[in-house]
Short mmCIF file of C-alpha atoms and ligand atoms in Angstrom, two decimals:
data_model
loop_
_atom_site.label_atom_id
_atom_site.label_comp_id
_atom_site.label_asym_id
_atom_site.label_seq_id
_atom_site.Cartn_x
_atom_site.Cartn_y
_atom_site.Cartn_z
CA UNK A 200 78.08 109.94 56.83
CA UNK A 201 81.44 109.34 56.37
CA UNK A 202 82.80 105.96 57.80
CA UNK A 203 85.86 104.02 57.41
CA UNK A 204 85.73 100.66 55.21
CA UNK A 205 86.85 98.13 56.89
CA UNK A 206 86.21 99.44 60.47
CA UNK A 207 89.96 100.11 62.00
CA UNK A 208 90.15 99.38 65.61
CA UNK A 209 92.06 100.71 68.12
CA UNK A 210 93.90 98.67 70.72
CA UNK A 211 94.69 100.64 73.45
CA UNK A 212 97.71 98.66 75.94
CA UNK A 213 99.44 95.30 75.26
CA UNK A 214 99.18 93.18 77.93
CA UNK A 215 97.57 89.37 78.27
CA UNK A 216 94.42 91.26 77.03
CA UNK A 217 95.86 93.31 74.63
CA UNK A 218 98.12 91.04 72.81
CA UNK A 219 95.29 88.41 72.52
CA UNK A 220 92.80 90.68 70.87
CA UNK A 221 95.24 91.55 68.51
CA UNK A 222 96.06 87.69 67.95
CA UNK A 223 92.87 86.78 67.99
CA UNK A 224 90.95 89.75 65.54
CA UNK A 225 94.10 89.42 63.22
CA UNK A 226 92.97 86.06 62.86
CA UNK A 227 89.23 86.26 62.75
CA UNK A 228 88.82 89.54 60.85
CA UNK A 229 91.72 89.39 57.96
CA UNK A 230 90.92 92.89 56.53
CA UNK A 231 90.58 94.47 59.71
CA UNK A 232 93.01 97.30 59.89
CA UNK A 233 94.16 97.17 63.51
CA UNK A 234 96.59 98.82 65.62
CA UNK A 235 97.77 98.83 68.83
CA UNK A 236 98.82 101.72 71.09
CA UNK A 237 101.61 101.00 74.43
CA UNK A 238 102.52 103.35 76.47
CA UNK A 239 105.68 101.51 77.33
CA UNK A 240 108.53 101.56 75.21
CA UNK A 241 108.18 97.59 74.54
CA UNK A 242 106.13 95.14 75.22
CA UNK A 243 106.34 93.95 79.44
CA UNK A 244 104.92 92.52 82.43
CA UNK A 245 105.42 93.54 85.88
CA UNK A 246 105.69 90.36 88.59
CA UNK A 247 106.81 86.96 88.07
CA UNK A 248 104.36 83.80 87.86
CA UNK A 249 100.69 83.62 86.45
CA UNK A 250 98.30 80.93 86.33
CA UNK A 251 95.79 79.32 84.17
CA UNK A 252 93.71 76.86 84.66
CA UNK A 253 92.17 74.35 82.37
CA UNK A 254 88.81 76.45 81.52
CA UNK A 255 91.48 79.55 80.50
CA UNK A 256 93.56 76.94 78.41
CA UNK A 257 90.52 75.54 76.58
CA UNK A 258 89.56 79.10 75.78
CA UNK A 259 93.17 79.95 75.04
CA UNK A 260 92.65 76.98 71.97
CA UNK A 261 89.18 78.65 71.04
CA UNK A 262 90.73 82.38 70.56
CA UNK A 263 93.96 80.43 68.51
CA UNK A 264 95.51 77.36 69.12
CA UNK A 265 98.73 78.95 69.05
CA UNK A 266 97.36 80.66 72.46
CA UNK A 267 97.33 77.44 74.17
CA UNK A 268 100.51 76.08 72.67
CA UNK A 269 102.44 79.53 74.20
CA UNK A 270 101.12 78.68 77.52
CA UNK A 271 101.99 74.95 77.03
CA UNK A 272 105.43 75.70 76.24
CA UNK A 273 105.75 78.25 79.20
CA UNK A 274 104.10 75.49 81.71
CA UNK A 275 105.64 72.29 80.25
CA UNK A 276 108.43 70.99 83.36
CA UNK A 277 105.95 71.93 85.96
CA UNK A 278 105.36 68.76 88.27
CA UNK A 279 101.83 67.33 87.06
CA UNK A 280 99.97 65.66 90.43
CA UNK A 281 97.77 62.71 89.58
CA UNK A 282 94.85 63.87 90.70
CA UNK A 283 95.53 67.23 89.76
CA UNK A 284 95.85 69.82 92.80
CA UNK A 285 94.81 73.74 92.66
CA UNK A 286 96.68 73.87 96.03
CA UNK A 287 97.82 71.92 99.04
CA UNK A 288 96.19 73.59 102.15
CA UNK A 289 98.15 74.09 105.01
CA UNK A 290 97.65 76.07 108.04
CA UNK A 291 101.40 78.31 108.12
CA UNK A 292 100.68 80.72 111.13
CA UNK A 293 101.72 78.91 114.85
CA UNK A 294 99.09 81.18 116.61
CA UNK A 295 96.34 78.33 115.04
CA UNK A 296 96.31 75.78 117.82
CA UNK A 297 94.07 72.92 118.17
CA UNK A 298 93.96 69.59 118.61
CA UNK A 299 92.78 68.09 115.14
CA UNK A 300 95.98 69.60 113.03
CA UNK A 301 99.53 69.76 112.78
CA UNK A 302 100.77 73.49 111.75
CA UNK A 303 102.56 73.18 108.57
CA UNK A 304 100.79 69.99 107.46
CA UNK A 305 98.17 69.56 104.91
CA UNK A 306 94.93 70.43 106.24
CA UNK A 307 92.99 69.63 102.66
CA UNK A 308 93.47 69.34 99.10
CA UNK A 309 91.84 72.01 96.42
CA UNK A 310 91.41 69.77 93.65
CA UNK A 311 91.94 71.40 90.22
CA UNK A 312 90.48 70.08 86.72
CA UNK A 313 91.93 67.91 84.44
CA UNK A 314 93.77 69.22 81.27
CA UNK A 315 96.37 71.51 80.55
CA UNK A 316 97.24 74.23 83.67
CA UNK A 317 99.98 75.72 85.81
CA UNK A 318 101.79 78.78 86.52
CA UNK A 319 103.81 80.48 83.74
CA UNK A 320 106.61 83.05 84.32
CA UNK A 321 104.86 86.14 83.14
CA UNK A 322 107.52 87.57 80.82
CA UNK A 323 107.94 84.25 78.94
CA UNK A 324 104.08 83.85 78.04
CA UNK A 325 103.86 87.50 76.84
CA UNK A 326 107.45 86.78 74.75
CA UNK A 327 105.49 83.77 73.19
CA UNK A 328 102.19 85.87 72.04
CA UNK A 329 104.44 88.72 71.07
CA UNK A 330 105.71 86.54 68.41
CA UNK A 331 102.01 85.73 67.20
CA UNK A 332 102.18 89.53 66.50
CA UNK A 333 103.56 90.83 62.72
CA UNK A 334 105.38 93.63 63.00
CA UNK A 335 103.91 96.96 62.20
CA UNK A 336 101.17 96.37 64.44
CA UNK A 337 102.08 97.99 67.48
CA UNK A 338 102.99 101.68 67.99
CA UNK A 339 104.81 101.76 71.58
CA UNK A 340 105.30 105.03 73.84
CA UNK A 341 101.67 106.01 72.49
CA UNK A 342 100.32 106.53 76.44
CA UNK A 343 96.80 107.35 75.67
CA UNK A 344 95.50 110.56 77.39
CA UNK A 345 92.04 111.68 75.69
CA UNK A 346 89.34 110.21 73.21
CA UNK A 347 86.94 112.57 71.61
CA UNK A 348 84.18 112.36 68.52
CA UNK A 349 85.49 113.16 65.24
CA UNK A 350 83.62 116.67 63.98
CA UNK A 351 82.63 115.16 60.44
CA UNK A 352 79.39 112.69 61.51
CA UNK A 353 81.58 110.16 61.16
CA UNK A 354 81.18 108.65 64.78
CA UNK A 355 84.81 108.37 64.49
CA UNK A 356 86.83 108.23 67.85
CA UNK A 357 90.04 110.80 67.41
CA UNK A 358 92.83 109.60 69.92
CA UNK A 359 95.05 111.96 71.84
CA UNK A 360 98.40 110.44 73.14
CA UNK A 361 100.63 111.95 75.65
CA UNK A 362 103.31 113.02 73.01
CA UNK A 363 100.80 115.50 71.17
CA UNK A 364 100.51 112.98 68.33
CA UNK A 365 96.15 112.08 67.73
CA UNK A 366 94.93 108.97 65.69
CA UNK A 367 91.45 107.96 64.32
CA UNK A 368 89.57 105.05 64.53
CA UNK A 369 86.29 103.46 64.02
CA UNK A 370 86.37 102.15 67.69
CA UNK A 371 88.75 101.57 70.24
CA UNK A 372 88.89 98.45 72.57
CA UNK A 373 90.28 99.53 75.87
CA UNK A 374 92.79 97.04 77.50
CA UNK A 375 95.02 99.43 79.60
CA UNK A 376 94.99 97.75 82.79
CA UNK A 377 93.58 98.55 86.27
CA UNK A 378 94.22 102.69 86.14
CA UNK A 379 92.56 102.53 82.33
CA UNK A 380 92.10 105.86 80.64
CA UNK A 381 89.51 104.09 79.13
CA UNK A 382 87.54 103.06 82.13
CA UNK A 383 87.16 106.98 83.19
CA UNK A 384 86.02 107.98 79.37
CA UNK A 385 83.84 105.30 79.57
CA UNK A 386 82.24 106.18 82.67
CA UNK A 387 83.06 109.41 82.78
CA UNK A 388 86.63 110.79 85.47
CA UNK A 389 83.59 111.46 88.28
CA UNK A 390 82.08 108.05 88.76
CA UNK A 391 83.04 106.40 92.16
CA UNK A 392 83.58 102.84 89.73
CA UNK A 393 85.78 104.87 87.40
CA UNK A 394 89.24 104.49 89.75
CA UNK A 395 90.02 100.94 91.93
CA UNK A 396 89.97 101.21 95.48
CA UNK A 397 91.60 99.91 98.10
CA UNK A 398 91.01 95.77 98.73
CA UNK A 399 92.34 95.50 102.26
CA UNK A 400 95.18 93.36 101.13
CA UNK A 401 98.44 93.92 99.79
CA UNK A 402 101.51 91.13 98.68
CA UNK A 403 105.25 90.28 98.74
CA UNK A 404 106.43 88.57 95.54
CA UNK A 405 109.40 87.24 94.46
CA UNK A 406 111.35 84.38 93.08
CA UNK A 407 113.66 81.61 94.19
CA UNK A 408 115.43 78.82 92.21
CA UNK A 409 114.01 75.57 92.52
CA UNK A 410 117.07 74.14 94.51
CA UNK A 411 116.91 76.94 97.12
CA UNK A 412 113.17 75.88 97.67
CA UNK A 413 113.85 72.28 98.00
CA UNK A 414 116.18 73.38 100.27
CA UNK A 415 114.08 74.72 102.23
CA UNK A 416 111.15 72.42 101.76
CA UNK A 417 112.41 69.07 101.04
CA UNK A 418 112.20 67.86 97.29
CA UNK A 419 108.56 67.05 96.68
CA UNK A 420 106.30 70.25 98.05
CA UNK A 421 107.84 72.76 96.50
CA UNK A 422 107.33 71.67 92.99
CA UNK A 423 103.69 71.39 93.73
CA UNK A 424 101.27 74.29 94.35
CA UNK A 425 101.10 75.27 98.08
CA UNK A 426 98.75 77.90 100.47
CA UNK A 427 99.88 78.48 103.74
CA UNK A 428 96.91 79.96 105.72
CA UNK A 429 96.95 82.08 108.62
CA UNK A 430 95.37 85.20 110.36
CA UNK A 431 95.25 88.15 107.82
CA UNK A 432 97.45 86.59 106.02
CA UNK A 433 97.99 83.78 103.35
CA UNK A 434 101.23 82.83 101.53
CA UNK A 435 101.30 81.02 97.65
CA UNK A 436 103.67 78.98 96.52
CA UNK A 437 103.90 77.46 92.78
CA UNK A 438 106.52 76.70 90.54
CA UNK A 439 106.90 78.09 86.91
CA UNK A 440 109.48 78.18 84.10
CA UNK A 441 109.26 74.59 83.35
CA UNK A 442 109.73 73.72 87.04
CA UNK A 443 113.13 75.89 87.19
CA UNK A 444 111.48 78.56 89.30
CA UNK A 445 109.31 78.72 92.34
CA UNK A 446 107.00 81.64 92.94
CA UNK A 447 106.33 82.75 95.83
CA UNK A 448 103.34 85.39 96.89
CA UNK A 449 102.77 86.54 100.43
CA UNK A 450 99.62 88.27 101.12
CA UNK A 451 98.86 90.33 104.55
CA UNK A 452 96.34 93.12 105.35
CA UNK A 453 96.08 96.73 106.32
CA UNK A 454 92.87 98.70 105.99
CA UNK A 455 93.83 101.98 103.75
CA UNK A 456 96.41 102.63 101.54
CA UNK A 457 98.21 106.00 101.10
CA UNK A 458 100.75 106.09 99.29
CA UNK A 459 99.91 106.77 95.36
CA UNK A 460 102.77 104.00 94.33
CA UNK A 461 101.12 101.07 94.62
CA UNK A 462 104.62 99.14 94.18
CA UNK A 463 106.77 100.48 97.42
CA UNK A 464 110.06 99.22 98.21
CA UNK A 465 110.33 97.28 101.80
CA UNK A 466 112.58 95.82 104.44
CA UNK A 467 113.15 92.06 104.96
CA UNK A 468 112.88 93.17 108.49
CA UNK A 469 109.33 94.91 107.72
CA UNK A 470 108.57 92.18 105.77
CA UNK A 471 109.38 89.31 108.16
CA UNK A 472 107.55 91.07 111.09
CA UNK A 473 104.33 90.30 108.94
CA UNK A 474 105.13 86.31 109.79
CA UNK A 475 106.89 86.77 112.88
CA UNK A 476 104.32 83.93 114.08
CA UNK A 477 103.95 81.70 111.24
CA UNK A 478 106.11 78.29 110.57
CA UNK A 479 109.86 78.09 110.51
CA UNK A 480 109.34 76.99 106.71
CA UNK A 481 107.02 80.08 106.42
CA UNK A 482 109.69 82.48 107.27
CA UNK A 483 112.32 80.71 105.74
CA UNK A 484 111.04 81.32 102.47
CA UNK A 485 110.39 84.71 103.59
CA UNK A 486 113.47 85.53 104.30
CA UNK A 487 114.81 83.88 101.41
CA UNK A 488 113.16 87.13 98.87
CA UNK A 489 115.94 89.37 98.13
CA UNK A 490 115.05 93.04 97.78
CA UNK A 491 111.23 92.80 98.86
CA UNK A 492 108.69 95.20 97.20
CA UNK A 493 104.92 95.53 98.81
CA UNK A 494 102.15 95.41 96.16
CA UNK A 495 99.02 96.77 97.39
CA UNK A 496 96.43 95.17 95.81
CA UNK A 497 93.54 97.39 94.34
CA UNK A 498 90.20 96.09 92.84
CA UNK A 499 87.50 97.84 90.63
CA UNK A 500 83.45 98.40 92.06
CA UNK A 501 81.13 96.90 89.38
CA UNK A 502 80.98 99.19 86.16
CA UNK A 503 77.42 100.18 85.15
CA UNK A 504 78.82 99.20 81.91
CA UNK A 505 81.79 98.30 79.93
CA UNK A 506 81.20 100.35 76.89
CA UNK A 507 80.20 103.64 75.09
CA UNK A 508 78.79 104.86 71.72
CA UNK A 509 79.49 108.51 71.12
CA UNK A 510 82.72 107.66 69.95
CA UNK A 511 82.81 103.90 69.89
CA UNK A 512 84.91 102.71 73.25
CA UNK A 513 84.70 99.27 74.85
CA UNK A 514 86.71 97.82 77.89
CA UNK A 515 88.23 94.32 77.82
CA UNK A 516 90.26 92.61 80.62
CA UNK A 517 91.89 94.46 83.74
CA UNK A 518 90.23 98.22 82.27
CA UNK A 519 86.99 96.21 82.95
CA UNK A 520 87.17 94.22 86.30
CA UNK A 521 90.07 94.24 88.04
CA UNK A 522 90.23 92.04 90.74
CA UNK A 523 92.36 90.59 93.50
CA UNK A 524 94.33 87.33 92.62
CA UNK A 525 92.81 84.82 95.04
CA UNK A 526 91.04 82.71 92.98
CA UNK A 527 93.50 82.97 90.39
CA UNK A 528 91.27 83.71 87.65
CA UNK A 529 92.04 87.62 86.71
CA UNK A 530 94.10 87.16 83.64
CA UNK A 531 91.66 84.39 83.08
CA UNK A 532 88.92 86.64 82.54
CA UNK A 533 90.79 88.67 79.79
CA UNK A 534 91.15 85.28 78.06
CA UNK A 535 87.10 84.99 78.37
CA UNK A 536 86.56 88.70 77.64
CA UNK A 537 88.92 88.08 74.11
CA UNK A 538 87.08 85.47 72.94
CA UNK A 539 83.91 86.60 73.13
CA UNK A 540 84.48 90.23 71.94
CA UNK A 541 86.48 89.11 68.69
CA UNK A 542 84.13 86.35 67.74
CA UNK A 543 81.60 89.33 67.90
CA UNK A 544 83.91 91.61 65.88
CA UNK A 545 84.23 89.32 63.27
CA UNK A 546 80.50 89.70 62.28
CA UNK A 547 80.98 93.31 61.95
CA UNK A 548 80.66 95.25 58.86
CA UNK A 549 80.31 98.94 60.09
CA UNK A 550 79.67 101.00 62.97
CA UNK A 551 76.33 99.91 63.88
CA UNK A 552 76.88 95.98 64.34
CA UNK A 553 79.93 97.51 66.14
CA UNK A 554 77.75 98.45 68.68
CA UNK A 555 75.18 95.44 68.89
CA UNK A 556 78.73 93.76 69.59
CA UNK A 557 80.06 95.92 72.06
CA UNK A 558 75.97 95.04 73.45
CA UNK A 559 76.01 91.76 73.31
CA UNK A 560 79.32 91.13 75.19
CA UNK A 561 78.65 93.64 77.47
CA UNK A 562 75.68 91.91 78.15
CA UNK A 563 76.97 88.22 78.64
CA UNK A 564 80.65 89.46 80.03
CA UNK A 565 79.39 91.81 82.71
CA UNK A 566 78.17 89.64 85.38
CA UNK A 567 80.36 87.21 84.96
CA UNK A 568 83.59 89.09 85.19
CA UNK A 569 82.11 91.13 88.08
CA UNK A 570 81.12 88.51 90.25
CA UNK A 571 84.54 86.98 89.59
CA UNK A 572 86.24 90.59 91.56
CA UNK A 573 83.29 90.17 94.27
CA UNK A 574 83.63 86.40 95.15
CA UNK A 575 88.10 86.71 94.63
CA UNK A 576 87.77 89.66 97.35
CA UNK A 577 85.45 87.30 99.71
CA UNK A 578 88.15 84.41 98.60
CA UNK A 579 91.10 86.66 100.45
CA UNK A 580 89.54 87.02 103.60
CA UNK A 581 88.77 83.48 103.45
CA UNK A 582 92.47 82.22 103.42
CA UNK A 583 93.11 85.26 105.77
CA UNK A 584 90.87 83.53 108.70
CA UNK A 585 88.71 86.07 107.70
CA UNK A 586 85.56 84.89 106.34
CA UNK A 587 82.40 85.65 107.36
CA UNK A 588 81.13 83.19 109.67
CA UNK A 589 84.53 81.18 109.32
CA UNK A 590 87.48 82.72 110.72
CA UNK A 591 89.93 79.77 111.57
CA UNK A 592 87.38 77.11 111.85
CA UNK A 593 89.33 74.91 109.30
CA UNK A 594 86.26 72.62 108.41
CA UNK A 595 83.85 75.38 107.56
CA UNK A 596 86.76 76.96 105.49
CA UNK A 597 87.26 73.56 103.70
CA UNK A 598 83.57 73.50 102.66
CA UNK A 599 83.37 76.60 101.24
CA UNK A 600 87.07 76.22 99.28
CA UNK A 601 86.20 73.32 97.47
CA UNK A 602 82.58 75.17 96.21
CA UNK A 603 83.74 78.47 95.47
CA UNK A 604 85.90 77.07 92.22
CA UNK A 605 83.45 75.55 90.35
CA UNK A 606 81.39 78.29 88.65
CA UNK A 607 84.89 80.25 87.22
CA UNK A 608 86.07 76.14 86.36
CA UNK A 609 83.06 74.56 84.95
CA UNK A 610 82.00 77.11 82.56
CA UNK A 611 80.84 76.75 79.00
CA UNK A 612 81.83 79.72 77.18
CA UNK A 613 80.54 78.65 74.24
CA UNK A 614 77.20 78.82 74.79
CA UNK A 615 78.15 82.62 76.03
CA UNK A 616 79.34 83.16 72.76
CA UNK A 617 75.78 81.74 70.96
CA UNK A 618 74.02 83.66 73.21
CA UNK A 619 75.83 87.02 72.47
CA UNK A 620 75.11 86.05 69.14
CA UNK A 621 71.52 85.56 69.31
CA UNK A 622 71.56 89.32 71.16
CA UNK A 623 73.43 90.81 67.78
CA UNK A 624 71.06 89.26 65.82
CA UNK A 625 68.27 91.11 67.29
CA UNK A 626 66.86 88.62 69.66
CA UNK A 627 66.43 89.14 73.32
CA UNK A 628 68.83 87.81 75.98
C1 FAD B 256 99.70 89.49 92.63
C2 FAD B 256 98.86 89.12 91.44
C3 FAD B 256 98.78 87.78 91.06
C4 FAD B 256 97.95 87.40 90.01
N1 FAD B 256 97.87 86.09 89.65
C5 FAD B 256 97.01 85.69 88.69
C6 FAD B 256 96.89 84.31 88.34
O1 FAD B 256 97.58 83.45 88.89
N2 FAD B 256 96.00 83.99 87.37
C7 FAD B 256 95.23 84.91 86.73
O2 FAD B 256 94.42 84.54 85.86
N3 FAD B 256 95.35 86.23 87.01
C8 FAD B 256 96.22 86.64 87.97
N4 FAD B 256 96.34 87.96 88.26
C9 FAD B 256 95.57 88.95 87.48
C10 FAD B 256 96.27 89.26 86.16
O3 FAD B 256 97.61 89.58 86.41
C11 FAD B 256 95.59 90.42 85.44
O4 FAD B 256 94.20 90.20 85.40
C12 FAD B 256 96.08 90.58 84.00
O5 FAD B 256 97.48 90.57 83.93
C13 FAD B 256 95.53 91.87 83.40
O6 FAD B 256 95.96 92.00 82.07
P1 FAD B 256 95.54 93.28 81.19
O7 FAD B 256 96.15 93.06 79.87
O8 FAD B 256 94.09 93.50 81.30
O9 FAD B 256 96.20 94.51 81.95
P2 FAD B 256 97.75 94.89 82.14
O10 FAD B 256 98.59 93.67 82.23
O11 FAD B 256 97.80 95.86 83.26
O12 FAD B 256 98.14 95.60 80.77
C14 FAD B 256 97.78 96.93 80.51
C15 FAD B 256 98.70 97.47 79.44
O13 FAD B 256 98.23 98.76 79.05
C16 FAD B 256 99.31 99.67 79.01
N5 FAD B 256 98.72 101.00 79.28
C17 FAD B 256 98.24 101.46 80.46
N6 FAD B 256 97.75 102.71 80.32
C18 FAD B 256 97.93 103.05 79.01
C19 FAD B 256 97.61 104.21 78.23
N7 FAD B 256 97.01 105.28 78.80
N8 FAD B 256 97.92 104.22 76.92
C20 FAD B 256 98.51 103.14 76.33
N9 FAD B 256 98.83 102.01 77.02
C21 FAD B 256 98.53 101.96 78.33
C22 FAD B 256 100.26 99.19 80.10
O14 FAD B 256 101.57 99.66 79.89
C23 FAD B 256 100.14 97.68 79.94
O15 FAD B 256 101.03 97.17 78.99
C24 FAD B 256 97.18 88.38 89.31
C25 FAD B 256 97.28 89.73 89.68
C26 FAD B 256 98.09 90.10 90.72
C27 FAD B 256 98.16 91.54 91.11
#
C-alpha cells in the first residue's frame, strides 16, 4: 500500500485554529510536509475584539511561547484590575425595579484568574501568528468543496477546491469555521449536527475610541470589562488594542432566523428600539455604533464525532463546536483543541497512529468542547433574565455566575494531553 513518507497534512481554513495548528505542527513535527488551504484571498477575521483568559494564555505558551507573546503584545495597555475582574455586573435595562439596586450600578463582580488575559483586536492577534507562518505554507482562494479516497489503497484523501484544482494528502485537519465543509464530510451533508442552528440570540458589534467611551462613561469603567444585563438582552463592553479601543457587543433575542446572511445590515433606529428601555448610558453607547450590522448567532448540536477514517479527516476548533460567545471561551477551545491534536501528531509515523490520534483527541476533546456550546447557550439566557428558574432574581443569577466559570478556568490540560496519550498507546481511557 502506497503511503506518503512523512505523512503531509492538510489544513483546511486559517483562522485562530488554523494558523495555530500550522504554528504549532511546524514546530512539533519538523519534517512534516504541511499545507494550508484559505478560501479567502488573505489571511482575515471578521468582528473586532476577542478574549482570552488565563487558562487559553497558559495553553497559548504550551502550543509555542511565541503564541502567548502575540496575545501579550495585542493585550498589553489594557487596564489590569487588582483583583482581576471577568466583568463588572450591572443591571442596564430600567424595566428591572426593586428596592435592593440601583440600575446602572454594579450589582456583582465576576472575578477572573490571575495571569495574563484581556481582549485583543481580532485582526492584530491573527497579524501576529501570521508572522509565525514561513511563507510557502499557505495556498489562499483554495475554498474547499469535496474530499474523496484516493483509488490506489493508499487511504489517501484527494481534495477538490472550488477552482477545479484537487490536492492529496495523508489527512486533512478541518478548521473551516462554523459552516465547515468538513463537518458535513465528516458526518455526512444529511445529519441534523452537520449544519448550526439557530441559538435564539443574535448581536450588534462595533467599535468606539477610548475617549468617546470615557465620554460617555466617565474615565474609569470603560477601560474595565463591563455586562449590562437586562430582559432578552445583555450588552459587553471591554477594551482592546492596548486600551486604545473599546468593544462593544450588544446581544438581544428573536426565536428563528431567516435570512441565509447571517451578517445583515441594520438601522440605528432598529437597533436602538432593542434598548429603548435600558439606561441612558446603555443607549448612549448604542447610539454611538456607526453603521450597525446584526450578527445572528448560530451554534452547532453535539457531533457524534469529530473525525473520519476512509480518507483521514478530523475537525478542530469552530468546524467542531461552535458555540455562542457568552462565556467567552469559543476561540479558547481552538487553543485547547491545537494543543492536544499536534502533541498527538507529533507521535505519528504513518497512517495508522494517525488515526489512534485523531482517537485519542476525539476522545478527551469531545465532551469538553461540547459541554462548553451547551453551558455558553444556558450562559445567554442567563444574562438575558432568562434562566431557568432565575429570570431577574439578581441573587440567584449571582450564584450561578460566579460557578459556571470554573470548569472552562480551572482546567489542567495537561493531564488531557497524558491521557490521550495513554489512549494512543493502546491503553483504555
Ligand atoms: C460575537 C462573538 C464574540 C466572540 N467572542 C469570543 C471571545 O471573547 N473569546 C473566545 O474565546 N471566543 C469568542 N468567540 C468565538 C471565536 O470567535 C471562535 O470560536 C473562533 O474565532 C473560531 O475560529 P476558527 O479558526 O475555528 O474558525 P474561523 O475563524 O471561522 O476560521 C475559519 C477559516 O476557514 C476558512 N474557510 C471556511 N470554509 C472554507 C473552505 N471550504 N475552504 C477553505 N477555507 C475555508 C474561512 O475563510 C476562515 O478563514 C466569539 C464569537 C462571536 C460570534
Amino acid at each position: 500500500m502506497p503511503q506518503s513518507h512523512p505523512p503531509t497534512i492538510a489544513i483546511i481554513g486559517g483562522g485562530i485554529a488554523g494558523l495555530t495548528l500550522t504554528i504549532a505542527l511546524l514546530k512539533k513535527c519538523p519534517d512534516l510536509h504541511l499545507t494550508l488551504y484559505e478560501s479567502a484571498p488573505s489571511f482575515g477575521e471578521i468582528g473586532a475584539g476577542v478574549g482570552f483568559e488565563p487558562v487559553m494564555v497558559r495553553t497559548m505558551s504550551l502550543i509555542d511561547p511565541r503564541i502567548a507573546l502575540a496575545f501579550e503584545k495585542c493585550s498589553r495597555g489594557n487596564t489590569v484590575t487588582e483583583p482581576p475582574r471577568w466583568f463588572t455586573v450591572r443591571v442596564g435595562d430600567q424595566r428591572r425595579g426593586g428596592k435592593k439596586i440601583k440600575i446602572g450600578d454594579e450589582v456583582f463582580v465576576m472575578p477572573a484568574r490571575r495571569g495574563p488575559r484581556g481582549g485583543v483586536h481580532r485582526a492584530h492577534f491573527l497579524d501576529e501568528l501570521v508572522k509565525l507562518v514561513p511563507a510557502g505554507i499557505a495556498q489562499f482562494k483554495k475554498k474547499l468543496a469535496s474530499i474523496t479516497e484516493a483509488q490506489d489503497g493508499s487511504g489517501d484523501a484527494v481534495l477538490h477546491f472550488g477552482d477545479g484544482t484537487s490536492a492529496r494528502h495523508s489527512a486533512v485537519l478541518g478548521c473551516d469555521g462554523i459552516k465547515a465543509r468538513t463537518r458535513a464530510l465528516v458526518l455526512g451533508d444529511e445529519e441534523a449536527a452537520a449544519k448550526a442552528v439557530f441559538s435564539g440570540k443574535y448581536a450588534y458589534r462595533g467599535l468606539l475610541q477610548m475617549e468617546k467611551a470615557v465620554e460617555i462613561m466617565g474615565d474609569v469603567t470603560p477601560r474595565t470589562p463591563q455586562m449590562f444585563m437586562g430582559y432578552h438582552g445583555h450588552v459587553l463592553t471591554f477594551p482592546i488594542a492596548n486600551g486604545s479601543l473599546f468593544n462593544v457587543v450588544a446581544f438581544s433575542s428573536r426565536p428563528t432566523w431567516e435570512n441565509p446572511n447571517w451578517v445583515v445590515p441594520t438601522t440605528q433606529e432598529d437597533m436602538l428600539k432593542d434598548y429603548a428601555d435600558w439606561t441612558p448610558t446603555v443607549r448612549k453607547i448604542m447610539a454611538s455604533l456607526q453603521k450597525p450590522d446584526v450578527w445572528a448567532l448560530f451554534n452547532h448540536l453535539p457531533a457524534s464525532t469529530y473525525y473520519t477514517t476512509k480518507p483521514l479527516i478530523c475537525l478542530v476548533g469552530d468546524a467542531a463546536h461552535a458555540t455562542t460567545p457568552h462565556q467567552g471561551a469559543g476561540a479558547g477551545m481552538c487553543i485547547e483543541d491545537v494543543y492536544i491534536l499536534s502533541e498527538l501528531l507529533s507521535q505519528c509515523r504513518d497512517r495508522s497512529t494517525i488515526e489512534k490520534a485523531f482517537e485519542a483527541y476525539d476522545a478527551v476533546r469531545r465532551p469538553r468542547s461540547q459541554k462548553l456550546v451547551r453551558t455558553s447557550r444556558e450562559a445567554g439566557m442567563l444574562w438575558d433574565f432568562e434562566g431557568e428558574g432565575v429570570d431577574d432574581d439578581l441573587e440567584k443569577l449571582e450564584e450561578n455566575a460566579l460557578r459556571r466559570m470554573d470548569w472552562i478556568w480551572d482546567y489542567e490540560i495537561v493531564e488531557d494531553l497524558e491521557r490521550a496519550k495513554g489512549m494512543m498507546e493502546g491503553g483504555s481511557d
